[in-house]
Amino acid sequence: MQFPMIFYTFVAHNNLSKMKASEQTLQQIGRAIRKVAEKFPPQKEASVMTDIHLRVTQDTGELMAFNDDDVELNRCIVEDWIDNKDDNFYEEIVPVFRKCLEKMKDTIDNMSILKPFSFVLEDDDKESLAELYIVDDETVIIDPDLMEGLDDDLNNFLNTLLKD
């Protein structure tokens, strides 16, 4: 009997401030991701090998999706992000994207792209800022919010073990 190995990737998290995403923003992102997924309909055997690069332009609120060959898959405007001047803009939109991607897990996991593939956040200079979501049967990204306090719990557990 063979058991799948699961690797956990812990993502660094900055708790300074969290952008409040409006329902409209979540719907606009969800619609954009759904349109990307439609370009890769479910098939028995995936034949495309690519990651999905999500590029956001802070000044215009433009969200664009590209494949590895820089072919545009979709584009939309997230109205709440137009003229956003926050210094932490890109850090603050990461959990917003992760929330949308997690809600669409079934759709994303069935895209006809060879696994593993990921959704990557990039700035308008094509600089990779964050890995938002990994699609793979053996890898799981754990949301940093779920891991809050884990260090303390593990330290307490270790201290208890060492006392005995």
C-alpha positions as a printed NumPy array, in Angstrom:
array([[  0.   ,   0.   ,   0.   ],
       [  1.349,   3.394,  -0.956],
       [  0.607,   6.559,   0.976],
       [  0.933,   9.999,  -0.619],
       [  3.489,  12.267,   0.954],
       [  2.222,  15.668,   1.928],
       [  4.64 ,  18.557,   2.125],
       [  3.535,  21.667,   3.939],
       [  4.787,  25.034,   2.812],
       [  4.584,  27.713,   5.449],
       [  4.215,  31.19 ,   4.083],
       [  5.601,  34.219,   5.882],
       [  2.886,  36.599,   6.946],
       [  2.842,  40.249,   7.872],
       [  0.133,  41.163,  10.377],
       [  0.551,  44.943,  10.164],
       [ -2.746,  45.599,   8.41 ],
       [ -5.271,  43.704,   6.372],
       [ -7.114,  45.076,   3.409],
       [-10.86 ,  44.744,   3.738],
       [-12.066,  43.309,   0.449],
       [-15.547,  44.335,  -0.596],
       [-17.959,  41.784,  -1.973],
       [-17.557,  43.478,  -5.362],
       [-13.772,  42.998,  -5.238],
       [-14.138,  39.31 ,  -4.365],
       [-16.638,  38.867,  -7.208],
       [-14.378,  40.631,  -9.724],
       [-11.386,  38.479,  -8.768],
       [-13.515,  35.323,  -8.75 ],
       [-14.901,  36.129, -12.213],
       [-11.37 ,  36.731, -13.54 ],
       [-10.099,  33.425, -12.146],
       [-13.161,  31.597, -13.51 ],
       [-12.444,  33.004, -16.994],
       [ -8.857,  31.76 , -16.746],
       [-10.107,  28.314, -15.669],
       [-12.44 ,  28.235, -18.699],
       [ -9.346,  28.403, -20.929],
       [ -8.243,  25.085, -19.385],
       [-11.437,  22.973, -19.244],
       [-11.27 ,  19.651, -17.364],
       [ -9.959,  16.749, -19.445],
       [ -8.923,  13.21 , -18.657],
       [ -5.299,  13.993, -19.389],
       [ -3.805,  17.433, -18.911],
       [ -1.482,  18.461, -21.705],
       [ -0.548,  22.06 , -20.909],
       [  2.382,  22.864, -18.656],
       [  2.262,  26.368, -17.196],
       [  1.777,  28.448, -14.09 ],
       [ -0.798,  31.221, -13.902],
       [  0.75 ,  34.64 , -13.324],
       [ -1.577,  37.252, -11.853],
       [ -0.276,  40.747, -12.476],
       [ -1.795,  43.702, -10.668],
       [ -1.143,  47.343, -11.499],
       [ -1.659,  49.365,  -8.353],
       [ -2.403,  52.71 , -10.055],
       [ -5.058,  51.431, -12.456],
       [ -6.504,  48.511, -10.484],
       [ -5.885,  46.324, -13.51 ],
       [ -5.674,  42.577, -12.9  ],
       [ -4.19 ,  40.53 , -15.735],
       [ -3.559,  36.799, -15.964],
       [ -0.777,  35.31 , -18.084],
       [  0.693,  31.893, -18.776],
       [  4.43 ,  31.12 , -18.647],
       [  4.853,  32.335, -22.226],
       [  3.442,  35.735, -21.256],
       [  0.282,  35.134, -23.271],
       [ -2.586,  37.105, -21.765],
       [ -5.402,  34.868, -20.533],
       [ -7.679,  37.503, -19.039],
       [ -7.825,  41.102, -17.882],
       [-10.198,  43.091, -15.714],
       [-10.306,  46.146, -13.482],
       [-10.751,  45.789,  -9.732],
       [-12.465,  49.079,  -9.051],
       [-11.591,  49.223,  -5.346],
       [ -7.893,  49.1  ,  -6.25 ],
       [ -7.863,  52.062,  -8.66 ],
       [ -5.448,  54.754,  -7.428],
       [ -4.568,  52.748,  -4.332],
       [ -1.516,  54.441,  -2.781],
       [ -0.896,  52.044,   0.139],
       [  2.769,  51.17 ,   0.608],
       [  1.747,  47.622,   1.582],
       [ -0.718,  47.184,  -1.293],
       [  0.798,  43.992,  -2.696],
       [  1.19 ,  42.39 ,   0.738],
       [ -2.412,  43.26 ,   1.577],
       [ -3.938,  41.757,  -1.563],
       [ -2.276,  38.356,  -1.042],
       [ -4.879,  37.117,   1.496],
       [ -7.671,  38.478,  -0.724],
       [ -6.431,  36.371,  -3.645],
       [ -5.899,  33.326,  -1.435],
       [ -9.465,  33.578,  -0.147],
       [-10.833,  33.682,  -3.706],
       [ -8.603,  30.854,  -4.899],
       [ -9.513,  28.672,  -1.928],
       [-13.23 ,  29.195,  -2.619],
       [-12.627,  28.005,  -6.177],
       [-10.512,  24.995,  -5.183],
       [-12.59 ,  22.41 ,  -7.081],
       [-12.575,  24.425, -10.299],
       [ -8.855,  25.162, -10.058],
       [ -7.859,  21.609,  -9.16 ],
       [ -9.639,  20.338, -12.292],
       [ -7.993,  22.715, -14.748],
       [ -6.313,  20.793, -17.586],
       [ -2.82 ,  21.938, -16.631],
       [ -0.128,  19.43 , -15.732],
       [  0.46 ,  19.299, -11.98 ],
       [  2.14 ,  20.799, -10.132],
       [  1.234,  24.326, -11.157],
       [  0.674,  27.473,  -9.2  ],
       [ -0.931,  30.883,  -9.157],
       [  1.742,  33.53 ,  -8.688],
       [  1.206,  37.198,  -7.822],
       [  3.403,  39.608,  -9.777],
       [  3.714,  43.363,  -9.81 ],
       [  3.443,  45.36 , -13.029],
       [  7.2  ,  44.891, -13.59 ],
       [  6.666,  41.093, -13.776],
       [  8.438,  40.639, -10.454],
       [  7.19 ,  37.604,  -8.541],
       [  5.802,  38.706,  -5.172],
       [  4.   ,  35.682,  -3.724],
       [  2.999,  32.152,  -4.522],
       [ -0.74 ,  32.312,  -3.934],
       [ -1.886,  28.765,  -4.542],
       [ -0.174,  25.513,  -5.496],
       [ -2.119,  22.819,  -7.297],
       [ -0.529,  19.464,  -6.613],
       [ -1.713,  16.217,  -5.123],
       [  1.252,  16.151,  -2.733],
       [  1.746,  19.788,  -1.692],
       [ -0.417,  21.983,   0.47 ],
       [  0.068,  25.662,   1.28 ],
       [ -1.26 ,  26.44 ,   4.699],
       [ -2.751,  29.87 ,   5.212],
       [ -0.589,  31.746,   7.724],
       [ -3.689,  32.807,   9.681],
       [ -4.337,  29.155,  10.477],
       [ -0.799,  28.808,  11.776],
       [ -0.993,  31.724,  14.19 ],
       [  0.408,  30.683,  17.578],
       [  1.858,  27.414,  16.257],
       [  5.379,  28.302,  17.443],
       [  4.128,  28.795,  20.999],
       [  2.157,  25.538,  20.914],
       [  5.146,  23.589,  19.609],
       [  7.481,  25.152,  22.191],
       [  5.072,  24.305,  25.013],
       [  4.747,  20.756,  23.715],
       [  8.532,  20.354,  23.504],
       [  9.002,  21.77 ,  27.014],
       [  6.429,  19.328,  28.357],
       [  8.196,  16.416,  26.689],
       [ 11.598,  17.484,  27.991],
       [ 10.304,  17.765,  31.566],
       [  9.291,  14.092,  31.594]])
